[in-house]
Tab-separated table of C-alpha atoms and ligand atoms in Angstrom:
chain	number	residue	atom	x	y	z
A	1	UNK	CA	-97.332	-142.288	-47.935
A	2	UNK	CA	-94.093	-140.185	-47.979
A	3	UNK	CA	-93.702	-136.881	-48.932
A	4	UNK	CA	-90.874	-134.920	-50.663
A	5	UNK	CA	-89.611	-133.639	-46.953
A	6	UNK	CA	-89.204	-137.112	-46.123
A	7	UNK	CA	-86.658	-137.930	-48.586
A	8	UNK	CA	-84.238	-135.374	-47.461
A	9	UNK	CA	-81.045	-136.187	-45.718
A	10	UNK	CA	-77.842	-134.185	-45.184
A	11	UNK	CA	-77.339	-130.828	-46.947
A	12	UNK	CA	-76.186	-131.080	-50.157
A	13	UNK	CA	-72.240	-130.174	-50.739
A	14	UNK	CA	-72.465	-129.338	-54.946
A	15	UNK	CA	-71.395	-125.825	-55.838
A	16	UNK	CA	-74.254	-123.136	-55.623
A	17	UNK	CA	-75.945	-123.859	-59.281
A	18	UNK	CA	-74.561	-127.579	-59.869
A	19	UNK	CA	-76.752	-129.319	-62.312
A	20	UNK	CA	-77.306	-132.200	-59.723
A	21	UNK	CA	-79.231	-130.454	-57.102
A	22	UNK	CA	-82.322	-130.205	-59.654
A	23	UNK	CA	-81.860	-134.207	-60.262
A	24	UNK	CA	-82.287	-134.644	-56.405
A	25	UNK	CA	-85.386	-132.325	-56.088
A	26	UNK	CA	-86.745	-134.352	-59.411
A	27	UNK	CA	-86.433	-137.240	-57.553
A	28	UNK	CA	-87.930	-135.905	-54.202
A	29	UNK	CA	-90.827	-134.916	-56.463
A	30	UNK	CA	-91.173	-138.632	-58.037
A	31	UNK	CA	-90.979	-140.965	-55.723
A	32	UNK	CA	-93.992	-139.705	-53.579
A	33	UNK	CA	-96.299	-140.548	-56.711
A	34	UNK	CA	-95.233	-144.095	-56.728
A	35	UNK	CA	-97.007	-144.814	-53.425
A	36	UNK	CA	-93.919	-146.740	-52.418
A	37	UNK	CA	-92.656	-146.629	-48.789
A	38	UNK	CA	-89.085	-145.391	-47.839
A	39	UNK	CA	-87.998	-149.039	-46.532
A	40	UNK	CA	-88.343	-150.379	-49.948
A	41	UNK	CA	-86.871	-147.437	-51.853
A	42	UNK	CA	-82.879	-148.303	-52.404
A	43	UNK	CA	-80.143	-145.539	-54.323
A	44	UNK	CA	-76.751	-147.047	-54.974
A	45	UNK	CA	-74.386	-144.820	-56.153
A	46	UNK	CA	-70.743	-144.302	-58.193
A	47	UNK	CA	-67.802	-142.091	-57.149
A	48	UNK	CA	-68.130	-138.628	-58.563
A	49	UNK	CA	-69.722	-135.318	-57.275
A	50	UNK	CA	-73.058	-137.146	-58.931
A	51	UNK	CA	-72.752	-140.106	-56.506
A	52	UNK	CA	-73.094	-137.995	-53.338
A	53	UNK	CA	-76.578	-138.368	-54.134
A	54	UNK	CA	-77.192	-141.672	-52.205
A	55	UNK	CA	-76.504	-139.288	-48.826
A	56	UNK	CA	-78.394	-136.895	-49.676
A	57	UNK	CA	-82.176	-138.949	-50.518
A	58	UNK	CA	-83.031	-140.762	-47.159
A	59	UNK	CA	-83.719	-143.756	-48.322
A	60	UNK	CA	-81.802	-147.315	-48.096
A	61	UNK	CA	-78.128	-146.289	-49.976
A	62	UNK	CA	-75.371	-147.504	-50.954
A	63	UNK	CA	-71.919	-145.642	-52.122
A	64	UNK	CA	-70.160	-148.278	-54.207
A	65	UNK	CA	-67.089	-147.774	-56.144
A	66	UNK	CA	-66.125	-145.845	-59.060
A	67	UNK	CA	-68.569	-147.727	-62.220
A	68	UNK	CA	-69.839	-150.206	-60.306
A	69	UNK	CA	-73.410	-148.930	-58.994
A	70	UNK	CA	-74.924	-151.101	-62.067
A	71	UNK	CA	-73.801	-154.524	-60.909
A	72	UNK	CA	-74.376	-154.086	-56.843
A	73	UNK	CA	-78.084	-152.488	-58.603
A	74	UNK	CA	-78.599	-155.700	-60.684
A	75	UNK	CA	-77.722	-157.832	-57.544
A	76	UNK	CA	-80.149	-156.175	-55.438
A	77	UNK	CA	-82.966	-156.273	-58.068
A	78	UNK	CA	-82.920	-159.965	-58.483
A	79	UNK	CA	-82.129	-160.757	-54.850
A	80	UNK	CA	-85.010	-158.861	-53.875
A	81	UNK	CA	-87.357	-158.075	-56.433
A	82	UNK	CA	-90.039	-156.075	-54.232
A	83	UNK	CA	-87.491	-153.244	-54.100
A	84	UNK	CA	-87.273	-150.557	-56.018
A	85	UNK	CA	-83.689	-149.910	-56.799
A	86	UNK	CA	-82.272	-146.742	-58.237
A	87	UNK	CA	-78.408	-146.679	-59.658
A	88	UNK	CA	-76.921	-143.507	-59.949
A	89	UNK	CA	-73.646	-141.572	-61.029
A	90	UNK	CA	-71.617	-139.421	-63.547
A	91	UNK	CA	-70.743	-139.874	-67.192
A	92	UNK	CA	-67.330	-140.699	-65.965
A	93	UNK	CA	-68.759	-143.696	-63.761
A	94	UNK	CA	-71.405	-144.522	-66.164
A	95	UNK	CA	-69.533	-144.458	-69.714
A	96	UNK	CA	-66.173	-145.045	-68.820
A	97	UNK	CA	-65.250	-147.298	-66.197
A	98	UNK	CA	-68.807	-148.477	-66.327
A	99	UNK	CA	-69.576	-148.973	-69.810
A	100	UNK	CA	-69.177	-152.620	-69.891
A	101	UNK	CA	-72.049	-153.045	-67.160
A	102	UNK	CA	-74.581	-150.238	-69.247
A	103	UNK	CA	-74.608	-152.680	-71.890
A	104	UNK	CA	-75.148	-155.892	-70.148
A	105	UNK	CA	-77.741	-154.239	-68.059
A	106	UNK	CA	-79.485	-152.790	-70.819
A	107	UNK	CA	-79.633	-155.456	-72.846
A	108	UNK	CA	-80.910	-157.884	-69.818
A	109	UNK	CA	-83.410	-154.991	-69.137
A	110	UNK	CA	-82.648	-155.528	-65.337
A	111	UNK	CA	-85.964	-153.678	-63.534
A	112	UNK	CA	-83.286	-150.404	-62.491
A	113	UNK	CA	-83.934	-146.743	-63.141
A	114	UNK	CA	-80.260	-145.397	-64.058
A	115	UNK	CA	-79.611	-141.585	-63.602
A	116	UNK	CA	-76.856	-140.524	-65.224
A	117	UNK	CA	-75.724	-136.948	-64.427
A	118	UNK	CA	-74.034	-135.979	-67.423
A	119	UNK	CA	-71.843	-133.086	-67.372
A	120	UNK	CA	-69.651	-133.949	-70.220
A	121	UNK	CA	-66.374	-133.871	-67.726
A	122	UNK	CA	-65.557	-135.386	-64.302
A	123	UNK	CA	-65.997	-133.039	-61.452
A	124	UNK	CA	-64.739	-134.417	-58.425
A	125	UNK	CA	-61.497	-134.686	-59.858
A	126	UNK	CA	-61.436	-131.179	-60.673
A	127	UNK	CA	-62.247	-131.167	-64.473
A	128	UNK	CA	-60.874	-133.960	-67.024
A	129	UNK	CA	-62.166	-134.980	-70.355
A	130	UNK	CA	-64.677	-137.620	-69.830
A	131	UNK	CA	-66.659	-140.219	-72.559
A	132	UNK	CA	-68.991	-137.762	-73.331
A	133	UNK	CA	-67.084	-134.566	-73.982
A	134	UNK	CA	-67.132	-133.366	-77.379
A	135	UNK	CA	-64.170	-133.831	-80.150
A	136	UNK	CA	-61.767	-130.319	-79.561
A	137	UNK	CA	-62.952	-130.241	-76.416
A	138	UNK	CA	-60.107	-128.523	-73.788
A	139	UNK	CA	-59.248	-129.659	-70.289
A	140	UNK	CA	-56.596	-130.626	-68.057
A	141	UNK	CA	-56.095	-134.237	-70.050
A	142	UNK	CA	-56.545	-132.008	-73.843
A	143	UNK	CA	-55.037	-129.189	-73.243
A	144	UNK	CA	-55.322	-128.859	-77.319
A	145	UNK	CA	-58.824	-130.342	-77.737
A	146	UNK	CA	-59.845	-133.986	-77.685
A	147	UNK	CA	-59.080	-136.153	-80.841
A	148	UNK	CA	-61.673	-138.550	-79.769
A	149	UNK	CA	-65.408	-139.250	-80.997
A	150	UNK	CA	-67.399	-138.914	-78.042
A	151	UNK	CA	-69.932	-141.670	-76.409
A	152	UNK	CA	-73.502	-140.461	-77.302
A	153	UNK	CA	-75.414	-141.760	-74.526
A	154	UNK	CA	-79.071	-142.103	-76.270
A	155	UNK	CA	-77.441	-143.830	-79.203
A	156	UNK	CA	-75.172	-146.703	-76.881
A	157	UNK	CA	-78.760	-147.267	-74.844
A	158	UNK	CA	-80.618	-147.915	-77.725
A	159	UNK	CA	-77.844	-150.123	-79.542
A	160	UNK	CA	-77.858	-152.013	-76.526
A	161	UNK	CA	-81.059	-153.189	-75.781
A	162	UNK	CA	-82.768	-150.945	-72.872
A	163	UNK	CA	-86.398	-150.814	-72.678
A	164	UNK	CA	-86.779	-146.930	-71.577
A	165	UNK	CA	-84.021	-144.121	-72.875
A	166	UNK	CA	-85.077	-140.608	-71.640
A	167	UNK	CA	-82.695	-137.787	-71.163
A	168	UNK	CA	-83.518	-134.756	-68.342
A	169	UNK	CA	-82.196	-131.267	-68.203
A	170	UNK	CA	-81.597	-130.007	-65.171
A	171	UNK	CA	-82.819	-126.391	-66.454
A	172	UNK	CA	-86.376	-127.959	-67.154
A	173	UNK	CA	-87.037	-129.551	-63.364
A	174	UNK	CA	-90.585	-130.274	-64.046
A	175	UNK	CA	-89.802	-132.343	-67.471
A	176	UNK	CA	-86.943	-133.641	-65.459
A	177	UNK	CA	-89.276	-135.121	-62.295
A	178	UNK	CA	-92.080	-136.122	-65.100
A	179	UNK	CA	-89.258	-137.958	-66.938
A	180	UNK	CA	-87.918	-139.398	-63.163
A	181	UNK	CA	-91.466	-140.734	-62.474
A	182	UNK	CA	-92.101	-142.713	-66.039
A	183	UNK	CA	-88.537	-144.222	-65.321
A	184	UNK	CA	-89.155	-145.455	-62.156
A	185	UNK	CA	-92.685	-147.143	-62.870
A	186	UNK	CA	-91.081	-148.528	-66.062
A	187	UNK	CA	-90.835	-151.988	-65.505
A	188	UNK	CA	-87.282	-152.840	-67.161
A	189	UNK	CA	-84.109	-151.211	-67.743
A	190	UNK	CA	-84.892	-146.740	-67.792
A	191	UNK	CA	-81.833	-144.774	-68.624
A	192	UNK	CA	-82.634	-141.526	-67.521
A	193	UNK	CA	-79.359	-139.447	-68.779
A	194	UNK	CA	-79.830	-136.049	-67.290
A	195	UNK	CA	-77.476	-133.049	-69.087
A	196	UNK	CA	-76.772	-131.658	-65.485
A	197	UNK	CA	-74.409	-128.077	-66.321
A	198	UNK	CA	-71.226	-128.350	-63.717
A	199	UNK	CA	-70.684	-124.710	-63.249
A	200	UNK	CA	-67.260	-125.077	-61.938
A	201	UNK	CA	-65.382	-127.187	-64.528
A	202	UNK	CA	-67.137	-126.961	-67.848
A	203	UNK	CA	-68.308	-123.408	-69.400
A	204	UNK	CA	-69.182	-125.020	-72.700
A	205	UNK	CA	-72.074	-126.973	-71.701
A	206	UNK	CA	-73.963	-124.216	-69.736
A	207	UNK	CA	-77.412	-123.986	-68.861
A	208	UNK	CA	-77.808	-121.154	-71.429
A	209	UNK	CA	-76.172	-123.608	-74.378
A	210	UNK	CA	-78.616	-126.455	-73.762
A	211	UNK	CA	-81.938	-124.168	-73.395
A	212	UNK	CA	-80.743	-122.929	-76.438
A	213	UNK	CA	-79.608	-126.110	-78.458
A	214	UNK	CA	-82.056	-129.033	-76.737
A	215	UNK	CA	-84.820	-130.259	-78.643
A	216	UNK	CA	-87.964	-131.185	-76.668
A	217	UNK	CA	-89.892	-134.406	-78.034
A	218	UNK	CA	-92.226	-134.533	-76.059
A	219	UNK	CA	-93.896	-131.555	-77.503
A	220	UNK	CA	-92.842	-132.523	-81.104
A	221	UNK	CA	-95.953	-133.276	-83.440
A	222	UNK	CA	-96.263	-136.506	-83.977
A	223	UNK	CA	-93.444	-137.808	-82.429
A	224	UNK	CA	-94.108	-141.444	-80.830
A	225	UNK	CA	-91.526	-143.559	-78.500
A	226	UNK	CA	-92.711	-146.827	-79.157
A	227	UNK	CA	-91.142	-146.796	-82.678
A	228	UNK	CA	-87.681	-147.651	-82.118
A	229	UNK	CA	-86.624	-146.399	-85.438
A	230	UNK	CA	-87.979	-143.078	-85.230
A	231	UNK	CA	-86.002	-142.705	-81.885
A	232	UNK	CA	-82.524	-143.913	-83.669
A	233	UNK	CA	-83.237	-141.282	-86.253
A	234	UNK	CA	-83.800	-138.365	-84.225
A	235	UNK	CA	-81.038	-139.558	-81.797
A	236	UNK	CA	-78.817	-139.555	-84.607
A	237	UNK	CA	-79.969	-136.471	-86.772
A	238	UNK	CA	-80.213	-134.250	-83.627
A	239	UNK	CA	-76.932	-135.170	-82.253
A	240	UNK	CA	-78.172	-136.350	-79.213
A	241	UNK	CA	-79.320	-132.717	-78.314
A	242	UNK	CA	-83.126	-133.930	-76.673
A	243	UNK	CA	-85.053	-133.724	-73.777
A	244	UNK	CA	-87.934	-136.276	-73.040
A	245	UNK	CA	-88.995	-139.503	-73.296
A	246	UNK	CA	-86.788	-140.864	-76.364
A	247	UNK	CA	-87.801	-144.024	-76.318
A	248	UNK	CA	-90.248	-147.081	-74.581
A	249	UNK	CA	-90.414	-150.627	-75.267
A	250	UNK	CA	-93.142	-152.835	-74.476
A	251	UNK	CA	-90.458	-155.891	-73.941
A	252	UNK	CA	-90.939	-157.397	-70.557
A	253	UNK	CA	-88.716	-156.769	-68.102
A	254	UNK	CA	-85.311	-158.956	-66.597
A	255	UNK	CA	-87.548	-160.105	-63.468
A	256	UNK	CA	-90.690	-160.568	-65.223
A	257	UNK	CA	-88.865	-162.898	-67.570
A	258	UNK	CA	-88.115	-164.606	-65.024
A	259	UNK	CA	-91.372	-165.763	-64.063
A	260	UNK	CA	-92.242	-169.187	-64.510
A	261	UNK	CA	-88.280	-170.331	-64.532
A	262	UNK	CA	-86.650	-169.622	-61.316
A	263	UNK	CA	-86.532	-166.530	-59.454
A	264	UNK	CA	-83.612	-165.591	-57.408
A	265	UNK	CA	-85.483	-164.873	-54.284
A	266	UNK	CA	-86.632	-168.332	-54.773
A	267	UNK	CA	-83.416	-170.367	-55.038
A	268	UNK	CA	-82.903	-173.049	-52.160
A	269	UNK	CA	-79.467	-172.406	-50.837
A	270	UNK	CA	-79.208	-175.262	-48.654
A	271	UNK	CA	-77.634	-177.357	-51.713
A	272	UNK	CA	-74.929	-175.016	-52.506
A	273	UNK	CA	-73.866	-174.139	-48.586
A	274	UNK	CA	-73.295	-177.814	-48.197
A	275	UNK	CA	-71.061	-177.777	-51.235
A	276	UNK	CA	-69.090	-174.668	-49.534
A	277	UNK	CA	-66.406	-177.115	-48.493
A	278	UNK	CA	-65.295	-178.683	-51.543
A	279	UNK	CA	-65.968	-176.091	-53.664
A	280	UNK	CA	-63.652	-173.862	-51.430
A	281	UNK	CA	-61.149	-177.101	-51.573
A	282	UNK	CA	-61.068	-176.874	-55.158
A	283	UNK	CA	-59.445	-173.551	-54.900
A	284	UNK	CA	-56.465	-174.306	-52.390
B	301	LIG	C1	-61.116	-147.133	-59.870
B	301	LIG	C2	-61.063	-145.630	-59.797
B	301	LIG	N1	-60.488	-144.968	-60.810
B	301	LIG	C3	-60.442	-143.604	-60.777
B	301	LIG	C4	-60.951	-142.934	-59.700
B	301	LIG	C5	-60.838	-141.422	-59.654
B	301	LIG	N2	-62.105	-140.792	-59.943
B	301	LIG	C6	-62.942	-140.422	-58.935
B	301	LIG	S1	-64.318	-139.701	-59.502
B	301	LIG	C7	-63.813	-139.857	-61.100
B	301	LIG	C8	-64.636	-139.356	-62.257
B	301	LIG	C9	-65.728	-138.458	-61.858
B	301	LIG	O1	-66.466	-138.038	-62.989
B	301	LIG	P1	-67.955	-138.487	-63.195
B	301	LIG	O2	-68.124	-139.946	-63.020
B	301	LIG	O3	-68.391	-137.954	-64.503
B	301	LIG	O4	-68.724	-137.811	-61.993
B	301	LIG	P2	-68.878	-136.264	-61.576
B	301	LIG	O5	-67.849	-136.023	-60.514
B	301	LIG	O6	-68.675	-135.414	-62.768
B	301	LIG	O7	-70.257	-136.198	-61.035
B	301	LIG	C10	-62.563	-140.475	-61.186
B	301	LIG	C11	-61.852	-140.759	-62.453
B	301	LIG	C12	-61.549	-143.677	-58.658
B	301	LIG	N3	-62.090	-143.109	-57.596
B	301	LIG	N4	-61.583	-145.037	-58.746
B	302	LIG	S1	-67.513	-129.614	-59.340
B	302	LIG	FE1	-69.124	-129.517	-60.904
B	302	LIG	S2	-70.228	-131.470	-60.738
B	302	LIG	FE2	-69.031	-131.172	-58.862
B	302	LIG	S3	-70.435	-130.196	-57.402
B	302	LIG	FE3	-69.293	-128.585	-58.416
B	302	LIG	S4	-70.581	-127.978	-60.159
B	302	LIG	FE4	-71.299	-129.969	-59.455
């Protein structure tokens, strides 16, 4: 058994109050209740402030590049379905450069939990306007507001096929950890899309704004979600402006499909390394 102490590595470098540290400590407070050990825990993360997080949770990581934690995720999955394989990054990584790999992974349902610290601008790079900052919104890219629609993160998971859509506050750490440990027992594709304030670029999104603003379903009466049009509607009518579980399919996941065809782990390479040759001749 591990404990939460046994998931911590180097000391984190976020600015005092970053949204992020609480999606660490929600993690370091999940992954003990799985029963899983360390060696088959693995976090690959994006560039950003967000994707520091891979050095900081001693487990097995790996610090891709900039939108590409879902496909090295995906390839580790299926290559080795016994682990359990966390991606991780910023809006920037996740719904920018990255957007192209959400949607194939969510609609494949790969077996991934993806944390997404959202914080509505890109950090590292010392404040721009990112997918999922608001229309007017004013930064070193808008200086007189952004003309664009934003990416509403519930909304694109749902569109696209993922099995689990949650989103986390990193105000609310012990929804956030509850949220953390559904995702990661969730056999299929969990977006887990955390509103995670960065206190040094963006005063509009403050912890104070989303206490104020967020709506939390899983205290609403009656709200259930398994019905997948219930979700869309109060994705839609709230703006995106939840916290909880939004939504949870019952449709297996990518490796459980799987079964009964051919699973990666299973494939007998000895047919295509004897074809290395020619099919590398093909290419000269
Ligand atoms: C291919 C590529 N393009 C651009 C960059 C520059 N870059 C580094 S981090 C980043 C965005 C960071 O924002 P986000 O993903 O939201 O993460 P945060 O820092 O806010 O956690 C960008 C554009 C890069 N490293 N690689
Ligand atoms: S710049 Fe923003 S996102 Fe990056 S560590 Fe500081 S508060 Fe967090």
């Amino acid at each position: 058994m591990i404990s939460s102490a046994d998931l911590r590595a180097d000391t984190p470098t976020w600015c005092p109050g970053c949204g992020d540290f609480a999606v660490l400590a929600a993690l370091q407070r999940a992954l003990p209740l799985l029963g899983v050990p360390r060696e088959n825990i693995v976090i690959v993360s994006g560039i950003g402030c967000s994707g520091k997080i891979s050095s900081y949770l001693r487990a097995y990581g790996f610090h891709g590049v900039h939108g590409r934690t879902l496909p090295v995720a995906t390839g580790i999955k299926t290559a080795n379905p016994d682990l359990l394989v966390i991606a991780a990054g910023g809006d920037g990584d996740g719904y920018a450069i990255g957007v192209s790999h959400f949607i194939h992974a969510a609609r494949r349902n790969i077996d991934v939990t993806y944390i997404v610290m959202d914080n509505h601008i890109y950090g590292l790079t010392t404040g721009q306007t990112s997918p999922t900052s608001p229309r007017g919104f004013k930064s070193k890219t808008t200086p007189a507001g952004a003309a664009e629609e934003p990416v509403d993160p519930l909304a694109l998971a749902l569109a696209s096929g993922a099995g689990f859509v949650a989103q986390g506050f990193s105000g609310e750490i012990g929804q956030l950890a509850s949220i953390c440990e559904q995702a990661l027992r969730y056999r299929g594709f969990a977006l887990v899309n955390v509103l995670s304030p960065c206190v040094s670029f963006n005063r509009e999104y403050s912890y104070d704004w989303l206490r104020e603003h967020l709506v939390d379903i899983d205290h609403e009466p009656g709200y259930d979600p398994h019905d997948y049009a219930t979700a869309v509607r109060y994705v839609t009518e709230h703006h995106g402006l939840l916290r909880g579980a939004v939504y949870v399919s019952d449709r297996p996941g990518y490796v459980e499909s799987l079964v009964g065809t051919r699973r990666p782990v299973d494939v007998d390479w000895e047919e295509p390394k004897a074809r290395w040759p020619e099919l590398v001749a093909e290419f000269n």
